Structure formats: C-alpha cells, structure tokens
Amino acid sequence: ETEQHHCEGCGVRIQTEDESRPGYAPSSALKREHIVCKRCYRIRHYNDIAPVEQDPGVYLQKLQEIAHTDSLVVLVVDIFDLAGSWIQGIHRHIGKNPLLLLANKIDLFPKSVKWGRLKDWVRATAKELGVDPIEIALTSAAKGEYFRQTVEAIEHHRKGRDVYIIGVTNVGKSTFVNRLLKEFGEEDEYITTSPYPGTTLDSIYIPLEDGKAIIDTPGIVRKDRMSEWVTPKELQIVMPQTGIKPKVFQLNEQQTLFFGGLVRFDFLEGAKQSFVTYLSNRLYIHRTKLEKADEIQTKHRGSILTPPEDPAQLPKWRKHRIQLNGKEKQDIVIAGLGWIACGQDRAVIDVWAPEGVQVGIRPAII
Ligand code: GDP
C-alpha cells in the first residue's frame, strides 16, 4: 500500500498513473520534500497554464460539508467585482456558522474613496442576498493592506474553531492563503496562484497551533462573469492588477464605446454627459459614432477591438436596454469586467455583452 500524497500547490490527490488526469506527478516527484502535481509545477516554473476539467458537483459537495461543522466561515469576495463574487445558496452551505466577509482587492480603488461608505455598500449588498456577516474586513491580499487586522479579525471570531475559506474563482482566495502561509507557515510552502480560474482543485488544510485548521476550499466557477470567457492571456488584460485609473468620456447621444471587443456601449438618447469607466487600465477603449459602430465592429472586432482575439470564443452579444432615471447617480455593472459610473442625467443606453454575462445597474458607489 502506498502513502497518499496531496499537491502542495492545489491540494489535489497525487497520482502517478495517468498524465492526462488531474493530480499527475512522475513517481520521481514523490521523493521530493515538497510534492506538487505536474500542472502546478508548470504554472510555477513556466507560467504555463493547463486548464482542467471542473466538476461543479464536487465543489458544491465540499461546501455543503461545512454546514455540519462548528467553524468560522470566511467568504472572500472581490470588491471590484462584487456582483460576480457571491455564491448561490450560501446559507445552505454554511448552516449556522458565523460568516466573516473578506472584501479583497481594495488596492484597485482610488486612494480617495470613502472606505466607510464602501463597507456600507458591501453590507447592504450582502443583506439583499440574505447574508448577514458578523464582520466585514477590507483587505488587499496582493499588497498586504490591512492584512494584520484581517488576521486578527479571523482569530477573534474563530474562538478555537476551524476556519473555512470559501469564494468563487479569481477573487484572490489563493493569494490570501499564500500570504497567511508566508506569514505563519513554514517557509517554502505556498499554494499555486494563477490568473486562470480554478487553480485550486481540492481543499487545502493549514494546521493551526491549537489542533484546528484553516481549510481552503476550491473556488466555485461562475460563468456569468466576463472574465470566464477570455483566454488566460486575455485575462491578464481584462482583470485589473494595479490601481484603476478611471477614464472620463464626455459623450453626445448617438456615440458608442467599445471595451476591447468584449462589450459595446451605445449612448442612444440624452443630453451631453460624462461617463466614467472603471475597467482594467490595460483594456483598450474605442470611441466612435453610433452610425459607424456596426461597420467598425464587423471590420475590427478581434483585431483592433481586442480582446477577444477570436470573437467566436464568446457567446453572441445580447442587448441590455438601460434607462437612467436622472434622479440618482448610477453605475452600470458588467460582472467580471468593471463598471461605468453615470451622471445624474436621464439617458437611454444599450449595453451589448456576451449572452449569459451579468449586466446590471446599482446606485453609484464612488
Ligand atoms: P482565487 O481563484 O480566488 O484563488 O484567486 P487568485 O488568488 O488565484 O487570484 C486571482 C487573480 O486576482 C490573480 O491574478 C491575482 O493576482 C489577483 N489578485 C488577488 N488578490 C488581489 C488583490 O488583493 N489585489 C489585486 N489587485 N489583485 C489581486
């Protein structure tokens, strides 16, 4: 009988038989002190990303186990993509356990934002979904902002129990856990992070001194986010890595913006007004007249208007008609991409986004 190993990078069970299946490592790798699967090895050493089959059923099962435990649940959300960060039916999964909401990636926001207001907004949004966190912690796992306070909050609410870390893919769960390991774990032990969804394949246990553990669960994939539909390379462009520089567009009616070739924004009716985009700094925005938009789209989507390099990789565009009421400032939100802050004027806008990608409006957050 052979000893069972798990990959230190993603938690998957190591197997040495089938190279095409998750968890493969050559048997020579088992002699190493730190065992990683071939996939994690490639991500780490060559920045090479090999997508794996995802089984949502297995992930849900993992989550449902939490309801039967006595633990603290930490839900990690991406504050830049809150709409795309929620887990459906979360109450069922966590049962009676307290929930700490970790709003990650605060470094993406301009330094001038009012954090109190942002927190209120996160709390209100959570409440609408029936989630009632014991605390909301703002943090940046990548930059370490408020990391200490976050760890203290976890320690405070844990009360000697296990900690489950849950979240959808790409919210920065692995980055957070890596930072935990770096600060508190043995050296050299880290989890594979990548900008490609679904890197963590199985739960990872991080033992704590009191015999309890931090359990990092695999991320749930949500296909209603723009970020899920681009290639790993394109994701580097679409997903903001550094602080967002909002861009202001003064538009007349009958003008169009293309966000790469991913989304089209037609300002149909309304007085001249400004729209402020909160999107990855690396995403190319093309401005044109509405009457020219179709032609430009046909000719240049996939070349100048990129990503996507291949528009056929995306679902067909679906139109979302948006009526701004002229009463309060509102944001038009595209899950997994960003948002457009609109003014207080009345306006009619068509947003074209791939079918299935969530498009919505909310009261302005900045
Ligand atoms: P997971 O799928 O939830 O485990 O997410 P990862 O930890 O793999 O992170 C997904 C992407 O978000 C990676 O490209 C990270 O670099 C990025 N990321 C994670 N945390 C932060 C953060 O605090 N700020 C910013 N700007 N990016 C982050």
mmCIF file with all atom_site columns, C-alpha atoms in Angstrom, residues 78-83 86 109 115-128 136 331 333 339 362-365:
data_model
loop_
_atom_site.group_PDB
_atom_site.id
_atom_site.type_symbol
_atom_site.label_atom_id
_atom_site.label_alt_id
_atom_site.label_comp_id
_atom_site.label_asym_id
_atom_site.label_entity_id
_atom_site.label_seq_id
_atom_site.pdbx_PDB_ins_code
_atom_site.Cartn_x
_atom_site.Cartn_y
_atom_site.Cartn_z
_atom_site.occupancy
_atom_site.B_iso_or_equiv
_atom_site.pdbx_formal_charge
_atom_site.auth_seq_id
_atom_site.auth_comp_id
_atom_site.auth_asym_id
_atom_site.auth_atom_id
_atom_site.pdbx_PDB_model_num
ATOM 1  C CA . ASP A 1 78  ? -13.612 40.718 -4.952  1.00 0.00 ? 78  ASP A CA 1
ATOM 2  C CA . ILE A 1 79  ? -14.737 44.219 -4.065  1.00 0.00 ? 79  ILE A CA 1
ATOM 3  C CA . PHE A 1 80  ? -14.077 45.295 -7.618  1.00 0.00 ? 80  PHE A CA 1
ATOM 4  C CA . ASP A 1 81  ? -16.430 42.585 -8.867  1.00 0.00 ? 81  ASP A CA 1
ATOM 5  C CA . LEU A 1 82  ? -18.875 42.191 -6.029  1.00 0.00 ? 82  LEU A CA 1
ATOM 6  C CA . ALA A 1 83  ? -21.745 41.253 -8.328  1.00 0.00 ? 83  ALA A CA 1
ATOM 7  C CA . TRP A 1 86  ? -21.493 35.746 -4.500  1.00 0.00 ? 86  TRP A CA 1
ATOM 8  C CA . PHE A 1 109 ? -9.773  51.542 -5.805  1.00 0.00 ? 109 PHE A CA 1
ATOM 9  C CA . TRP A 1 115 ? -13.923 53.283 2.855   1.00 0.00 ? 115 TRP A CA 1
ATOM 10 C CA . GLY A 1 116 ? -16.772 53.615 5.341   1.00 0.00 ? 116 GLY A CA 1
ATOM 11 C CA . ARG A 1 117 ? -19.209 54.161 2.523   1.00 0.00 ? 117 ARG A CA 1
ATOM 12 C CA . LEU A 1 118 ? -17.786 51.267 0.570   1.00 0.00 ? 118 LEU A CA 1
ATOM 13 C CA . LYS A 1 119 ? -18.189 48.999 3.573   1.00 0.00 ? 119 LYS A CA 1
ATOM 14 C CA . ASP A 1 120 ? -21.810 50.123 3.976   1.00 0.00 ? 120 ASP A CA 1
ATOM 15 C CA . TRP A 1 121 ? -22.410 49.264 0.363   1.00 0.00 ? 121 TRP A CA 1
ATOM 16 C CA . VAL A 1 122 ? -20.867 45.791 0.787   1.00 0.00 ? 122 VAL A CA 1
ATOM 17 C CA . ARG A 1 123 ? -23.004 45.237 3.875   1.00 0.00 ? 123 ARG A CA 1
ATOM 18 C CA . ALA A 1 124 ? -26.184 46.405 2.130   1.00 0.00 ? 124 ALA A CA 1
ATOM 19 C CA . THR A 1 125 ? -25.496 44.211 -0.890  1.00 0.00 ? 125 THR A CA 1
ATOM 20 C CA . ALA A 1 126 ? -24.857 41.213 1.335   1.00 0.00 ? 126 ALA A CA 1
ATOM 21 C CA . LYS A 1 127 ? -28.083 41.879 3.198   1.00 0.00 ? 127 LYS A CA 1
ATOM 22 C CA . GLU A 1 128 ? -30.110 41.993 -0.011  1.00 0.00 ? 128 GLU A CA 1
ATOM 23 C CA . ILE A 1 136 ? -16.723 42.911 7.023   1.00 0.00 ? 136 ILE A CA 1
ATOM 24 C CA . ASP A 1 331 ? -23.297 52.552 -12.110 1.00 0.00 ? 331 ASP A CA 1
ATOM 25 C CA . VAL A 1 333 ? -22.030 46.982 -13.879 1.00 0.00 ? 333 VAL A CA 1
ATOM 26 C CA . TRP A 1 339 ? -18.439 49.337 -14.311 1.00 0.00 ? 339 TRP A CA 1
ATOM 27 C CA . ARG A 1 362 ? -26.779 49.938 -8.949  1.00 0.00 ? 362 ARG A CA 1
ATOM 28 C CA . PRO A 1 363 ? -26.567 53.219 -7.043  1.00 0.00 ? 363 PRO A CA 1
ATOM 29 C CA . ALA A 1 364 ? -23.129 54.784 -7.580  1.00 0.00 ? 364 ALA A CA 1
ATOM 30 C CA . ILE A 1 365 ? -20.501 53.507 -5.149  1.00 0.00 ? 365 ILE A CA 1
#
